[in-house]
GROMACS .gro file of C-alpha atoms in nm:
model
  324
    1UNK     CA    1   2.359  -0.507   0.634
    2UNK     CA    2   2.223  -0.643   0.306
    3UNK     CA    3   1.832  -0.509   0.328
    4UNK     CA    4   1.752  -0.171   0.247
    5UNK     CA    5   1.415  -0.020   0.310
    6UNK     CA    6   1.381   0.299   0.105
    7UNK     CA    7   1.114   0.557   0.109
    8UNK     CA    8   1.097   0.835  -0.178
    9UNK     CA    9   1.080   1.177  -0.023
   10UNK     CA   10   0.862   1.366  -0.207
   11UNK     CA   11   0.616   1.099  -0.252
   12UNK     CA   12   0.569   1.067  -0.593
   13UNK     CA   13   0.219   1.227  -0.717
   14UNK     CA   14   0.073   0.947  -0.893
   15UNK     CA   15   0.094   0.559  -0.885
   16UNK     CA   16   0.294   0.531  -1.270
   17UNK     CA   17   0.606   0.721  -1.119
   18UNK     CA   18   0.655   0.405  -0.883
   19UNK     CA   19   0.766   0.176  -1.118
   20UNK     CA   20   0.987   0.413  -1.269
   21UNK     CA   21   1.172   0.463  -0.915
   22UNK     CA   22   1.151   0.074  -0.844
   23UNK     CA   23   1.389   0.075  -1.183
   24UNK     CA   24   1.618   0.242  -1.024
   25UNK     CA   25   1.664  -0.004  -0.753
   26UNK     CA   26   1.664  -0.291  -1.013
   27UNK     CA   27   1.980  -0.179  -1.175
   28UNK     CA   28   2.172  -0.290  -0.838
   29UNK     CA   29   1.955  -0.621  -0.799
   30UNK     CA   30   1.650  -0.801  -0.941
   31UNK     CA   31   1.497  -0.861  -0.549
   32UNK     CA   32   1.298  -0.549  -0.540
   33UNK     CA   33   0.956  -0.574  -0.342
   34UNK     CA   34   0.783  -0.267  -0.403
   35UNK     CA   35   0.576  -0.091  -0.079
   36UNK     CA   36   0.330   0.141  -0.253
   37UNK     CA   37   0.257   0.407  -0.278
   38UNK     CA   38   0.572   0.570  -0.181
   39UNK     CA   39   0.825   0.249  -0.081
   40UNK     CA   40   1.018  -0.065  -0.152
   41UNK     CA   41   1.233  -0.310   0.023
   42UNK     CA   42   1.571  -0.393  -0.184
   43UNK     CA   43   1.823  -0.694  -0.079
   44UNK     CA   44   2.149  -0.633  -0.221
   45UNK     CA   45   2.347  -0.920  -0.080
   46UNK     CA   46   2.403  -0.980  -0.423
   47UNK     CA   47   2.481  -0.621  -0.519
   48UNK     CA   48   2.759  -0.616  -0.244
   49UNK     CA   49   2.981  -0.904  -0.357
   50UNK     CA   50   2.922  -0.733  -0.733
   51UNK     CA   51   3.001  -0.395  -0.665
   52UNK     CA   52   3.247  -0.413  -0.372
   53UNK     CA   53   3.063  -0.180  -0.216
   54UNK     CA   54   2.826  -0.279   0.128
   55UNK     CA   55   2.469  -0.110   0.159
   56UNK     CA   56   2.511   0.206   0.342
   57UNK     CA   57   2.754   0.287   0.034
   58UNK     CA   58   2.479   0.165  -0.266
   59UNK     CA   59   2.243   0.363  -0.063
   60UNK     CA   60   2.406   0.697  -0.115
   61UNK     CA   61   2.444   0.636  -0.500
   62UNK     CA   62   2.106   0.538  -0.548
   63UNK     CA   63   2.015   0.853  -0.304
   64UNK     CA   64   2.202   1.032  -0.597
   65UNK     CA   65   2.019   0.856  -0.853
   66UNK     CA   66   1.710   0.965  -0.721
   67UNK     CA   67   1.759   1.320  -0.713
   68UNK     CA   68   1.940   1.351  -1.050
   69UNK     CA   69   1.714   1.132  -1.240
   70UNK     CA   70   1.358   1.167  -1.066
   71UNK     CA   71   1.369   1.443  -0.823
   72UNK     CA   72   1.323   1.310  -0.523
   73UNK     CA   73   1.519   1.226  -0.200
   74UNK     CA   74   1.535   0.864  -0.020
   75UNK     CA   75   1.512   0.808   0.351
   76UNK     CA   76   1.674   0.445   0.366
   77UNK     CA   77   1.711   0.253   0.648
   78UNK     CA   78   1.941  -0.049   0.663
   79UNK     CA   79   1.944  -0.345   0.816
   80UNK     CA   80   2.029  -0.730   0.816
   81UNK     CA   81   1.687  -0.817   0.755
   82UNK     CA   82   1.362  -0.682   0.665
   83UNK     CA   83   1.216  -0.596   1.020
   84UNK     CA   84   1.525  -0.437   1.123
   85UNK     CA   85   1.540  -0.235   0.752
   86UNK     CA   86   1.184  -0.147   0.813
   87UNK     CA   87   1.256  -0.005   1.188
   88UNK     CA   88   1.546   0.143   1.086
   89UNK     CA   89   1.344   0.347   0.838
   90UNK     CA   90   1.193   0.509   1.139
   91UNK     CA   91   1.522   0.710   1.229
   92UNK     CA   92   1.599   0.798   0.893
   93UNK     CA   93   1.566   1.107   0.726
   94UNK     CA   94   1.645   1.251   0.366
   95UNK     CA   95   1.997   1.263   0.292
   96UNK     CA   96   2.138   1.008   0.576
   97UNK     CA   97   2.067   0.602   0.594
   98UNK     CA   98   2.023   0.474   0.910
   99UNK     CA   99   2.183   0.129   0.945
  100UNK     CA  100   2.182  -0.164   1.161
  101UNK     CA  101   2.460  -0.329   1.257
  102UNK     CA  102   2.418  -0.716   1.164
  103UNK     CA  103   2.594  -0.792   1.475
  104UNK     CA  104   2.393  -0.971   1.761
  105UNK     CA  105   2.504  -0.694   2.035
  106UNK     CA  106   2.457  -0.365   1.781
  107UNK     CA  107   2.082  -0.539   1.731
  108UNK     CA  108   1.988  -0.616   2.059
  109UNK     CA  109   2.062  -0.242   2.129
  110UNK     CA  110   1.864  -0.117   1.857
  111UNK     CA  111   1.568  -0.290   1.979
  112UNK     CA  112   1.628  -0.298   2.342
  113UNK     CA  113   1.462   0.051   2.463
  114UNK     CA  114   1.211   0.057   2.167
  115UNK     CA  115   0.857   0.032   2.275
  116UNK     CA  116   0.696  -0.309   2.197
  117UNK     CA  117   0.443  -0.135   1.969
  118UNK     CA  118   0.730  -0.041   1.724
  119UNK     CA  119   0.763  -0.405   1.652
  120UNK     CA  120   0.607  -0.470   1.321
  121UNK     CA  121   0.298  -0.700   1.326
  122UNK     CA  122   0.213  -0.581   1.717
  123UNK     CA  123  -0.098  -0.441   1.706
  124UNK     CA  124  -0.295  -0.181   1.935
  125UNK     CA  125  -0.465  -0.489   2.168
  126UNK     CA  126  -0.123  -0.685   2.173
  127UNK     CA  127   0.054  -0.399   2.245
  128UNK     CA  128  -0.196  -0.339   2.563
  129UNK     CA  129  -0.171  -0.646   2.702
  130UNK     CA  130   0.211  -0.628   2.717
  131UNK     CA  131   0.226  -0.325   2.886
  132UNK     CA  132  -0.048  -0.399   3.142
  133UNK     CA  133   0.223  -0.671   3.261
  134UNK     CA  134   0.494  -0.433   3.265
  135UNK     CA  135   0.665  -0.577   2.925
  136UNK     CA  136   0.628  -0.209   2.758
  137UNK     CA  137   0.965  -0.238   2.563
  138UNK     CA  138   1.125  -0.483   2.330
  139UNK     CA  139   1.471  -0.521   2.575
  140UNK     CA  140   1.224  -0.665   2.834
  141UNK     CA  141   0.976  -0.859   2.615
  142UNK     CA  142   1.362  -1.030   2.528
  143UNK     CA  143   1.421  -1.132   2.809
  144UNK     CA  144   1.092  -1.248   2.931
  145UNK     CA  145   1.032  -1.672   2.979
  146UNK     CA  146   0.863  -1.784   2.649
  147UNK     CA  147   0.599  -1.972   2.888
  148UNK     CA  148   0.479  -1.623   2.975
  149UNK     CA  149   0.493  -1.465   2.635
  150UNK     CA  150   0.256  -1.773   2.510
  151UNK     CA  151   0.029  -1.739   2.814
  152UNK     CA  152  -0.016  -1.400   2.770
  153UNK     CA  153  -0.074  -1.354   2.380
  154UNK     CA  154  -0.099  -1.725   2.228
  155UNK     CA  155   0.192  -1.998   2.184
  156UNK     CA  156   0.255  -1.909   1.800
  157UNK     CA  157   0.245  -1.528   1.834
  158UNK     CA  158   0.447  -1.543   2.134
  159UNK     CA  159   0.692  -1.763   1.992
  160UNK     CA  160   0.743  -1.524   1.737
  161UNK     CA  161   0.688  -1.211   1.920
  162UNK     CA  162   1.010  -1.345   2.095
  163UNK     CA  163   1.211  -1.413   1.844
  164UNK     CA  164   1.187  -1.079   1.680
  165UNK     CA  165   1.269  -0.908   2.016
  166UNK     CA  166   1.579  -1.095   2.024
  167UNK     CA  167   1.653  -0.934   1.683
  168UNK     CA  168   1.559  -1.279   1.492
  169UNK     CA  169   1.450  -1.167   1.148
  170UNK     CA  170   1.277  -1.469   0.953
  171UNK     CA  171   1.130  -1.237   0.687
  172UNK     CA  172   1.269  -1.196   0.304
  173UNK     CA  173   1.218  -0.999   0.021
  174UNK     CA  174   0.942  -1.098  -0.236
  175UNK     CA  175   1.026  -0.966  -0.585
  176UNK     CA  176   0.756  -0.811  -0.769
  177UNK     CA  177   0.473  -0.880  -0.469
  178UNK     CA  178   0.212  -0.683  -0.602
  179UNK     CA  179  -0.106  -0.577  -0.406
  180UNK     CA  180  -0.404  -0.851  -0.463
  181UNK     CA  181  -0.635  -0.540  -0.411
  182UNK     CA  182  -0.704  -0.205  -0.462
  183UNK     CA  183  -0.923   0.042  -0.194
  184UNK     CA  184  -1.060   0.387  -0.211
  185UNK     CA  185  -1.252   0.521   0.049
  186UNK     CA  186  -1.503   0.832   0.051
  187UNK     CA  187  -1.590   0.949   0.402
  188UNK     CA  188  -1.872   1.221   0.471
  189UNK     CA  189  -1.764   1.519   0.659
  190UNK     CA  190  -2.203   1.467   0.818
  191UNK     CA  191  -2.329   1.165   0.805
  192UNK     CA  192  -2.464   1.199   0.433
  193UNK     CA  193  -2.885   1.114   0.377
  194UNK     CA  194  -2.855   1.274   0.022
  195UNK     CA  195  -2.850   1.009  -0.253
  196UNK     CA  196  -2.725   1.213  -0.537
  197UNK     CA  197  -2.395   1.275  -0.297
  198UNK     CA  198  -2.356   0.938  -0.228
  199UNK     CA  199  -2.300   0.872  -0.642
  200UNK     CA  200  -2.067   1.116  -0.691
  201UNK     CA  201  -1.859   0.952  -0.414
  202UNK     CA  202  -1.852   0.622  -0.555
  203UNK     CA  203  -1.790   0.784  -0.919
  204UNK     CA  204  -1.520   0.968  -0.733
  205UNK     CA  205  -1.397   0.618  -0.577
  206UNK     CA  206  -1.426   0.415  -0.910
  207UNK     CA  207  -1.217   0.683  -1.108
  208UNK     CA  208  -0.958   0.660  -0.865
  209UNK     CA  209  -0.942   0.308  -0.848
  210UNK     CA  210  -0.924   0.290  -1.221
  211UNK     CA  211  -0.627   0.488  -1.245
  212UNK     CA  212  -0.471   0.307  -0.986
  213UNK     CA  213  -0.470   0.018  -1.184
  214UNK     CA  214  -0.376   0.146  -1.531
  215UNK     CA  215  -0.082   0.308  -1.353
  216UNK     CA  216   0.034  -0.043  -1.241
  217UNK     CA  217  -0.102  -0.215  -1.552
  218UNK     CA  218  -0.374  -0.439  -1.376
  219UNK     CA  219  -0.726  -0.510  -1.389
  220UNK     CA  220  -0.974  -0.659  -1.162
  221UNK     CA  221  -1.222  -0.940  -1.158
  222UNK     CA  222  -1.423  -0.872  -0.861
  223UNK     CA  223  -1.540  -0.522  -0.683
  224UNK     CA  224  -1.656  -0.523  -0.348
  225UNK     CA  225  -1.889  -0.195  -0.201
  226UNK     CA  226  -1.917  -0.122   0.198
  227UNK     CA  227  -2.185   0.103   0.284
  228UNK     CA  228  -2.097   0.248   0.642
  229UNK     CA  229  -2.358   0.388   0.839
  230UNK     CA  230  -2.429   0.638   1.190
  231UNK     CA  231  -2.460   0.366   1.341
  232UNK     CA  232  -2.137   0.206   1.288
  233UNK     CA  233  -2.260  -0.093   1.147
  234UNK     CA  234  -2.199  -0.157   0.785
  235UNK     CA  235  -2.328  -0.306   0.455
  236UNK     CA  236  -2.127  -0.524   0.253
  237UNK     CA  237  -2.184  -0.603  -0.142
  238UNK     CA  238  -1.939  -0.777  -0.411
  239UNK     CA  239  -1.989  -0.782  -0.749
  240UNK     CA  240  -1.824  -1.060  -1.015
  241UNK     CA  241  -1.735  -0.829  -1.323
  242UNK     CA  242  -1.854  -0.958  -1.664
  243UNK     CA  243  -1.466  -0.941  -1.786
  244UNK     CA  244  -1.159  -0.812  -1.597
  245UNK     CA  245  -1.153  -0.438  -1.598
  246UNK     CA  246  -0.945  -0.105  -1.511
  247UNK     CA  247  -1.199   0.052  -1.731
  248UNK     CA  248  -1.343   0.342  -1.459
  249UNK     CA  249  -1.660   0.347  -1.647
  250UNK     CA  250  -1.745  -0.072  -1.605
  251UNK     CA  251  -1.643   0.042  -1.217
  252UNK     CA  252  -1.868   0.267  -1.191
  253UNK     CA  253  -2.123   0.093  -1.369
  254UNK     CA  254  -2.041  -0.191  -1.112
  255UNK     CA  255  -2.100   0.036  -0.812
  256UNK     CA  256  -2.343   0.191  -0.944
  257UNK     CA  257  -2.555  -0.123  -0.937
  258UNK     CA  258  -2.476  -0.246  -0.645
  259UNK     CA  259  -2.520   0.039  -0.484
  260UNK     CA  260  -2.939   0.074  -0.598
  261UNK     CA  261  -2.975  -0.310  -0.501
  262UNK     CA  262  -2.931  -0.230  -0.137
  263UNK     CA  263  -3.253   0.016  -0.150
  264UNK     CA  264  -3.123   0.251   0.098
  265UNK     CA  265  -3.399   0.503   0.175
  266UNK     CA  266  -3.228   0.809   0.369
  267UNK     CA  267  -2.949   0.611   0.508
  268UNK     CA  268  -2.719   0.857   0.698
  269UNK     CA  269  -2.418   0.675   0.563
  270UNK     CA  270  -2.081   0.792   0.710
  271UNK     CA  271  -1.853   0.667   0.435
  272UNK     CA  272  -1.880   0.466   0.102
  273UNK     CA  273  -1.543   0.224   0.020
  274UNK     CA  274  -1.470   0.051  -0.284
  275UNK     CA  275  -1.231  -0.211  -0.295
  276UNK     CA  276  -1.082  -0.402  -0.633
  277UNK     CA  277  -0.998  -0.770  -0.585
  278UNK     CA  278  -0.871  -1.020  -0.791
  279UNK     CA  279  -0.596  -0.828  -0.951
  280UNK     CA  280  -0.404  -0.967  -1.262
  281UNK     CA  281  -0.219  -0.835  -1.523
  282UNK     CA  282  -0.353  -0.640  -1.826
  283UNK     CA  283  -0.149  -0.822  -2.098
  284UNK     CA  284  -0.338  -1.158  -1.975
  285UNK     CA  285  -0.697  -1.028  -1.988
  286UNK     CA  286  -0.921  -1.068  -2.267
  287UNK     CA  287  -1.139  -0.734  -2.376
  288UNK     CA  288  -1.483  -0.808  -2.580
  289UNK     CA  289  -1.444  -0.601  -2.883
  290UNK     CA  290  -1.771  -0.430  -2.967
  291UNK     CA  291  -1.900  -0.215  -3.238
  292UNK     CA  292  -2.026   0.095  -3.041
  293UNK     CA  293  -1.777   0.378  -3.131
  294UNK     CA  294  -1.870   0.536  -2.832
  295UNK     CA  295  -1.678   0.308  -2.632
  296UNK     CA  296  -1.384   0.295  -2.826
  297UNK     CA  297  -1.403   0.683  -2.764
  298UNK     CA  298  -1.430   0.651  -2.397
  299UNK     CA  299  -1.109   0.431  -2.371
  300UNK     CA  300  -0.919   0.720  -2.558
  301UNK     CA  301  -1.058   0.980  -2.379
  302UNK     CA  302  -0.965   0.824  -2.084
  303UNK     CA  303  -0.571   0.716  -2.211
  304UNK     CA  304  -0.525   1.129  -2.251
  305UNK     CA  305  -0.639   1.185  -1.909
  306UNK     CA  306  -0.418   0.958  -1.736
  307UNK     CA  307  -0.094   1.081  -1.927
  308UNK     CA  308  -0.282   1.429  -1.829
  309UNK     CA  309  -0.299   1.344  -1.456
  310UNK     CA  310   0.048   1.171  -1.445
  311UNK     CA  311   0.215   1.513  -1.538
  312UNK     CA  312   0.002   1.748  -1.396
  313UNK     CA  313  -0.173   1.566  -1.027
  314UNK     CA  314  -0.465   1.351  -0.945
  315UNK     CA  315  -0.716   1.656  -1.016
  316UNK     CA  316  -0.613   1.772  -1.377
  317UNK     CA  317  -0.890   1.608  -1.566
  318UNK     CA  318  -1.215   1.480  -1.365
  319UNK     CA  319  -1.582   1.464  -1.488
  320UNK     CA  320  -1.750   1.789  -1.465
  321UNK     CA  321  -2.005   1.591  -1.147
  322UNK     CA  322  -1.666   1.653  -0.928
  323UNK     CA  323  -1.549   1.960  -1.039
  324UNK     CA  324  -1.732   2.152  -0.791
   0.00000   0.00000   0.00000
């Protein structure tokens, strides 16, 4: 067992206490894929030679860790690769790791009376199909002709639908993957006619999004807006900012405008999504410096309320539209 998928327990309350957990994990080894908001994937093969210890062991210390340091508990699973340290996860609960054997016979057990839609990567449809031809779980979708798999669900997916029944793992851990995007969605309890509510959802959206990425110490070049309507059908918009921003007042400015060149006249939209895209890091982007001190007072204004939110929740400091 040398991957260990870990999931802090409280989640932590905003996106800057991540990184601060994900050090933890990097003072047993550098290959440390974080799984926002509230995961990462660790492989200690490395960490097992060094500290004579294998990972069930390094989980309980950094379980200790965790609560000592930061306050919260781990559920870890364990497991020889990352699929099996993901599914793993699913057993575990705060306080005990559940582990998978790396042993061919301990795996195939595991897996064997799991339903196929605990697999990761099968989806609702694929999942459907299966089961319509009796191959509900992943002992029989092992032992099921590859012909059929591939007939049934494609000759790539099937291949590899196979192979991870049989416990075949070909995944690894990515250190420092980062997400190349950013979402926040805003759905309508009624579908919404009512323009004014509309803004405050995307000001509500852009904020977050902001945060989101000054907690991880990004900015974005491109934000797209999806207009969802009654109907079901939906609008789509992007928008190509002038400079990479986490600035939530060039968001909102962004959304803003895209949202008025659509025209809507009493849409009954069901939900408004923004999405950031085009993430890279803040160090690398260039800022236009500008004269207007009102700007320069925004920026600050907006540094307190992060450290503000970061201690005290997501709803600390807000602009007086949302307070109500």
């Amino acid at each position: 067992m040398t991957i260990l998928c870990v999931r802090f327990q409280p989640p932590p309350t905003h996106e800057a206490a991540l990184p601060g957990l994900l050090g933890l994990l990097e003072e047993f080894t550098p290959v440390v894929e974080a799984l926002p908001p509230d995961g990462a994937l660790a492989d200690l093969r490395g960490a097992e030679r060094y500290f004579g210890r294998d990972a069930v062991e390094l989980a309980s210390v950094i379980r200790v860790r965790a609560l000592a340091l930061h306050g919260v508990d781990c559920a870890i699973g364990a497991g020889p690769g990352p699929m099996l340290a993901r599914m793993a996860l699913r057993d575990a609960r705060p306080g005990v790791t559940r582990a998978v054997s790396g042993e061919p016979d301990a795996v195939a057990e595991f897996l064997a009376g799991r339903p196929v839609a605990a697999l990761p990567g099968v989806g609702p449809a694929t999942a459907r199909t299966l089961c319509e031809y009796g191959l509900d779980t992943l002992g029989r979708v092992a032992g099921a002709p590859l012909s059929t798999l591939q007939r049934l669900i494609g000759a790539k997916a099937g291949r590899e639908l196979l192979e991870k029944a049989n416990g075949i793992d070909r995944g690894r851990v990515v250190p420092n993957a980062v997400s190349r995007s950013l979402a926040a969605e805003r759905p309508f309890d009624m579908d919404e006619l009512d323009t004014d509510r509309h803004r405050r959802a995307l000001l509500s959206a852009a904020g977050e999004i902001g945060a989101r990425l000054r907690a991880v110490e990004k900015v974005c070049r491109t934000l797209t807006l999806t207009v969802r309507y009654a109907d079901r059908t939906s609008t789509t918009r992007s928008r190509t900012l002038a400079e990479p921003t986490a600035h939530s007042a060039a968001l909102t400015g962004a959304a803003y405008g895209m949202y008025e060149a659509l025209g809507l006249q009493r849409a009954r939209v069901r939900a408004l999504a923004l999405r950031a895209e085009g993430l890279t890091s803040a160090d690398q982007a260039a800022h236009q410096l500008t004269f207007d001190p009102v700007d320069e007072k925004v920026r600050r204004i907006e540094e307190v309320a992060d450290r503000a939110r970061a201690k005290f929740g997501p709803r600390a400091v807000m602009p007086g539209t949302l307070a109500a």
